[in-house]
Amino acid sequence: MPQYRKPTPKTQKQLSEEQHVPTYPQYGNPNASVPASNNRGTKISWEGDDAKLFSIGIKDIDEAVMYYMKSIIKPYVLQNGERIEVPVIYGSPERWKSVQRDGYYKDKNGAIMLPLIIFKRDSIEKVRSFGNKLDANTPNNYQIFEKKYTARNAYNSFDVLNGIKPQKEYYAVVIPDFVNVTYSCIVSTYYIEQLNKIVEAINYASDTYWGDPDRYKFRISINTIQTPTELVQDSLRSVKANFSLTLYGQIAPDVPQKDLSAINKFFDKTKAIFSVEVVSQISK
């Protein structure tokens, strides 16, 4: 007969940890696997706070380039008297290999896409001449921001009459890592005149800040633009422009290590002053 093991009851610690619901599920239980050096007493909950945890990722940088190309530069060509918007796509490994091998890119139906702008990220170089967080395990370099209004310190007449000053709330943001991100871009059109208009627009946008005004913007630099003319399949004439784009950005990843070891949110110190009043009664 099989031997069944008697179930072991859970400890009080295990029962307690099961009741904890994290504010951000991607970080898991805030009380599990916390280093002994980490003082949970200094951490303030973000639950109900309308401010978001600050982070800048590689995807945010790629989206800044894509947004500026599509929404600000808005490349177009004139074909047979009609204005045609030039599609901008990110060069995944399969797409970029197809463009490099065949000299053109095909859509889902197998048709050659012209005109087209395709770009891909080549490298990320860390800039060590600027300030940084000093140590990822215990960041010590922050930028402090004050929150102008909080529901915790709402205005009321009682505080004004009693001279109570509101407690200020601050956010400490870790200094990000400064990086130089290099992109390779290819612009393909039918005619040189069409290519010239796109190259002029892209060259004019160099040395400025690219990105969504409601999110992040990064400075862009373009130095050399090459314009070869090629004949591809079935004598299809393709005019191209190849150039490298350098983005000067920052990276502050959204990782548990940063949020466990860094100061994110804190309040200033408050004090209560008590005065003593003495009333003497003179007996008659």
Coordinates of C-alpha atoms in Angstrom, one line a residue:
M1 CA 0.0 0.0 0.0
P2 CA 1.3 3.5 -0.8
Q3 CA 2.5 5.5 2.1
Y4 CA 0.9 9.0 2.4
R5 CA 2.8 11.7 4.2
K6 CA 1.0 13.7 6.7
P7 CA 0.7 17.3 5.6
T8 CA 2.9 19.8 7.4
P9 CA 1.1 22.8 8.6
K10 CA 2.2 26.2 7.4
T11 CA 4.2 28.5 9.6
Q12 CA 2.9 31.8 10.8
K13 CA 5.4 33.6 8.4
Q14 CA 4.1 31.6 5.4
L15 CA 0.5 32.4 6.3
S16 CA 1.4 36.1 6.7
E17 CA 3.2 36.4 3.4
E18 CA 0.3 34.8 1.5
Q19 CA -1.9 37.7 2.7
H20 CA 0.4 40.4 1.2
V21 CA -0.8 41.7 -2.2
P22 CA 1.9 43.7 -4.1
T23 CA 1.1 47.0 -5.6
Y24 CA 3.1 46.1 -8.7
P25 CA 2.6 42.3 -9.5
Q26 CA 5.7 42.2 -11.7
Y27 CA 7.8 42.6 -8.6
G28 CA 6.2 39.8 -6.6
N29 CA 5.8 39.7 -2.9
P30 CA 7.6 42.8 -1.4
N31 CA 8.5 40.8 1.8
A32 CA 10.0 37.7 0.0
S33 CA 13.7 37.4 -0.7
V34 CA 14.5 40.9 0.6
P35 CA 18.2 41.4 1.5
A36 CA 18.9 41.8 5.2
S37 CA 20.6 45.2 4.5
N38 CA 17.4 46.5 3.0
N39 CA 15.4 48.5 5.5
R40 CA 11.7 48.1 4.7
G41 CA 10.9 50.9 7.2
T42 CA 12.2 53.5 4.8
K43 CA 9.9 52.3 1.9
I44 CA 6.6 54.1 1.4
S45 CA 3.8 52.4 -0.5
W46 CA 2.9 53.7 -4.0
E47 CA -0.7 52.4 -3.8
G48 CA -3.2 55.0 -4.8
D49 CA -0.4 57.4 -6.0
D50 CA -1.1 59.0 -9.4
A51 CA 2.6 59.4 -10.1
K52 CA 4.3 56.6 -12.0
L53 CA 7.6 54.9 -11.2
F54 CA 10.2 56.5 -13.4
S55 CA 11.9 54.3 -16.0
I56 CA 13.4 54.7 -19.5
G57 CA 13.9 51.5 -21.5
I58 CA 15.4 50.6 -24.9
K59 CA 11.9 50.3 -26.3
D60 CA 11.2 53.9 -25.3
I61 CA 14.2 55.1 -27.2
D62 CA 13.2 53.1 -30.3
E63 CA 9.7 54.5 -30.1
A64 CA 11.0 58.0 -29.9
V65 CA 12.8 57.6 -33.3
M66 CA 9.7 55.9 -34.8
Y67 CA 7.4 58.6 -33.5
Y68 CA 9.5 61.5 -34.9
M69 CA 9.9 59.9 -38.3
K70 CA 6.1 59.2 -38.6
S71 CA 4.5 62.2 -36.8
I72 CA 7.0 65.1 -37.2
I73 CA 9.1 64.5 -40.4
K74 CA 6.1 62.8 -42.1
P75 CA 8.0 61.7 -45.2
Y76 CA 6.1 61.6 -48.5
V77 CA 6.7 61.5 -52.3
L78 CA 4.9 62.7 -55.3
Q79 CA 4.0 59.8 -57.7
N80 CA 1.9 60.5 -60.8
G81 CA 0.6 63.7 -59.3
E82 CA -0.5 62.1 -56.1
R83 CA 1.0 62.5 -52.6
I84 CA 2.1 59.1 -51.2
E85 CA 3.0 58.8 -47.5
V86 CA 6.3 56.9 -47.1
P87 CA 5.9 54.0 -44.6
V88 CA 8.4 53.8 -41.8
I89 CA 9.2 50.3 -40.3
Y90 CA 11.6 48.9 -37.8
G91 CA 14.1 46.4 -39.3
S92 CA 13.7 43.1 -37.5
P93 CA 16.5 40.6 -38.2
E94 CA 14.3 38.9 -40.9
R95 CA 13.3 42.2 -42.6
W96 CA 16.8 43.7 -42.5
K97 CA 18.3 40.5 -43.9
S98 CA 15.8 40.5 -46.8
V99 CA 16.6 44.2 -47.6
Q100 CA 20.4 43.5 -47.5
R101 CA 20.1 40.3 -49.6
D102 CA 17.6 41.3 -52.2
G103 CA 17.9 45.1 -52.2
Y104 CA 14.2 45.6 -51.4
Y105 CA 11.5 44.7 -49.0
K106 CA 8.3 42.8 -49.8
D107 CA 5.0 43.1 -48.0
K108 CA 2.7 40.2 -46.9
N109 CA 1.4 39.8 -50.5
G110 CA 4.9 39.5 -52.0
A111 CA 4.9 43.0 -53.6
I112 CA 8.0 45.1 -53.5
M113 CA 7.4 48.1 -51.1
L114 CA 8.6 51.4 -52.6
P115 CA 9.1 54.0 -51.3
L116 CA 10.1 52.9 -47.9
I117 CA 12.1 53.9 -44.8
I118 CA 13.5 51.1 -42.7
F119 CA 15.8 51.4 -39.6
K120 CA 17.4 49.2 -37.0
R121 CA 19.4 49.6 -33.8
D122 CA 23.1 48.6 -34.2
S123 CA 24.8 49.3 -30.8
I124 CA 24.5 50.8 -27.4
E125 CA 27.6 52.5 -26.0
K126 CA 27.7 53.6 -22.4
V127 CA 28.9 57.2 -21.8
R128 CA 31.1 57.2 -18.7
S129 CA 32.1 60.9 -18.8
F130 CA 28.7 61.9 -17.4
G131 CA 27.3 61.3 -13.9
N132 CA 25.6 58.1 -13.0
K133 CA 24.0 56.2 -10.1
L134 CA 27.5 55.3 -8.8
D135 CA 26.5 51.8 -7.6
A136 CA 23.6 49.6 -8.9
N137 CA 23.4 47.7 -5.6
T138 CA 23.1 50.9 -3.5
P139 CA 22.4 53.9 -5.7
N140 CA 23.6 57.1 -4.1
N141 CA 23.0 59.7 -6.8
Y142 CA 19.4 61.0 -7.1
Q143 CA 17.4 63.8 -8.6
I144 CA 14.8 65.1 -6.1
F145 CA 11.3 66.3 -7.2
E146 CA 8.7 67.8 -5.0
K147 CA 5.0 67.0 -5.5
K148 CA 3.0 70.2 -5.6
Y149 CA -0.2 68.8 -4.1
T150 CA -1.3 65.6 -2.3
A151 CA -4.6 64.5 -0.9
R152 CA -2.8 63.8 2.3
N153 CA -2.2 67.5 2.8
A154 CA -5.5 69.0 1.5
Y155 CA -6.2 72.6 2.5
N156 CA -8.5 73.1 5.4
S157 CA -9.3 76.0 7.8
F158 CA -8.2 74.1 10.9
D159 CA -4.6 73.9 9.7
V160 CA -4.6 77.6 8.8
L161 CA -5.9 78.7 12.2
N162 CA -3.4 76.6 14.1
G163 CA -0.4 77.4 11.9
I164 CA 0.0 73.8 10.7
K165 CA 2.2 73.6 7.7
P166 CA 1.6 70.8 5.2
Q167 CA 4.0 67.9 5.0
K168 CA 5.9 67.9 1.7
E169 CA 6.1 64.8 -0.4
Y170 CA 9.2 64.1 -2.6
Y171 CA 10.2 61.7 -5.3
A172 CA 13.8 60.5 -5.6
V173 CA 14.7 59.4 -9.1
V174 CA 17.9 57.5 -9.7
I175 CA 20.3 59.2 -12.1
P176 CA 20.1 57.1 -15.3
D177 CA 22.9 55.6 -17.4
F178 CA 23.8 57.9 -20.3
V179 CA 24.2 56.0 -23.6
N180 CA 24.9 56.6 -27.3
V181 CA 22.6 54.5 -29.4
T182 CA 23.5 54.0 -33.1
Y183 CA 20.9 53.2 -35.8
S184 CA 21.3 52.2 -39.4
C185 CA 18.7 53.6 -41.8
I186 CA 17.8 52.9 -45.4
V187 CA 15.5 55.1 -47.6
S188 CA 14.3 53.6 -50.9
T189 CA 12.4 55.4 -53.6
Y190 CA 11.8 55.1 -57.4
Y191 CA 13.4 58.4 -58.4
I192 CA 16.2 60.6 -57.3
E193 CA 13.9 63.6 -57.0
Q194 CA 11.7 61.7 -54.5
L195 CA 14.8 60.7 -52.5
N196 CA 16.1 64.2 -52.4
K197 CA 13.0 65.5 -50.7
I198 CA 13.2 62.8 -48.0
V199 CA 16.9 63.3 -47.4
E200 CA 16.5 67.0 -47.1
A201 CA 13.8 66.6 -44.5
I202 CA 15.8 64.1 -42.5
N203 CA 19.0 66.2 -42.7
Y204 CA 17.1 69.2 -41.5
A205 CA 15.9 67.3 -38.4
S206 CA 19.5 66.4 -37.4
D207 CA 21.0 67.9 -34.2
T208 CA 17.5 68.3 -32.6
Y209 CA 15.4 66.4 -30.1
W210 CA 13.3 63.5 -31.4
G211 CA 10.4 61.9 -29.5
D212 CA 6.9 62.3 -28.3
P213 CA 6.4 65.6 -26.4
D214 CA 4.3 63.7 -23.8
R215 CA 6.9 61.1 -23.2
Y216 CA 10.7 61.3 -23.8
K217 CA 12.8 63.2 -26.3
F218 CA 16.4 62.6 -27.2
R219 CA 19.0 64.5 -29.2
I220 CA 19.8 63.1 -32.6
S221 CA 22.9 63.5 -34.8
I222 CA 23.3 62.5 -38.5
N223 CA 26.7 63.1 -40.1
T224 CA 27.0 61.3 -43.5
I225 CA 24.3 60.3 -45.9
Q226 CA 25.2 58.0 -48.9
T227 CA 23.0 57.9 -52.0
P228 CA 23.8 54.9 -54.2
T229 CA 21.6 54.0 -57.2
E230 CA 20.9 50.3 -57.9
L231 CA 19.1 48.1 -60.4
V232 CA 17.3 45.2 -58.6
Q233 CA 15.0 42.3 -59.8
D234 CA 13.5 42.6 -63.3
S235 CA 15.5 45.8 -63.9
L236 CA 13.5 47.6 -61.2
R237 CA 15.3 50.9 -60.6
S238 CA 15.8 51.6 -56.9
V239 CA 17.3 54.8 -55.5
K240 CA 18.6 54.5 -51.9
A241 CA 20.1 56.6 -49.2
N242 CA 22.0 55.0 -46.4
F243 CA 22.9 56.8 -43.2
S244 CA 23.8 56.2 -39.5
L245 CA 21.8 58.0 -36.8
T246 CA 23.3 58.5 -33.3
L247 CA 20.9 59.1 -30.4
Y248 CA 22.2 60.5 -27.1
G249 CA 19.8 59.0 -24.5
Q250 CA 19.4 57.6 -21.0
I251 CA 18.4 54.2 -19.6
A252 CA 16.8 53.7 -16.2
P253 CA 15.4 50.2 -16.4
D254 CA 12.2 49.0 -14.6
V255 CA 13.8 46.3 -12.5
P256 CA 13.2 45.1 -9.0
Q257 CA 16.9 45.6 -8.1
K258 CA 16.5 49.4 -8.6
D259 CA 13.3 49.7 -6.6
L260 CA 14.5 47.5 -3.7
S261 CA 17.8 49.3 -3.1
A262 CA 16.9 52.9 -4.1
I263 CA 14.9 55.6 -2.3
N264 CA 11.8 56.3 -4.4
K265 CA 9.4 58.3 -2.2
F266 CA 9.7 60.1 1.1
F267 CA 8.2 62.9 3.2
D268 CA 10.0 65.8 4.9
K269 CA 10.2 65.8 8.7
T270 CA 7.5 67.5 10.6
K271 CA 7.4 68.7 14.2
A272 CA 4.8 69.5 16.8
I273 CA 5.3 72.4 19.2
F274 CA 3.3 72.4 22.4
S275 CA 3.0 75.6 24.4
V276 CA 2.2 75.7 28.1
E277 CA -0.3 78.2 29.4
V278 CA -0.6 78.9 33.2
V279 CA -3.7 80.4 34.6
S280 CA -3.6 81.7 38.1
Q281 CA -6.7 82.3 40.1
I282 CA -6.5 85.0 42.7
S283 CA -8.6 84.2 45.7
K284 CA -10.6 87.0 47.2

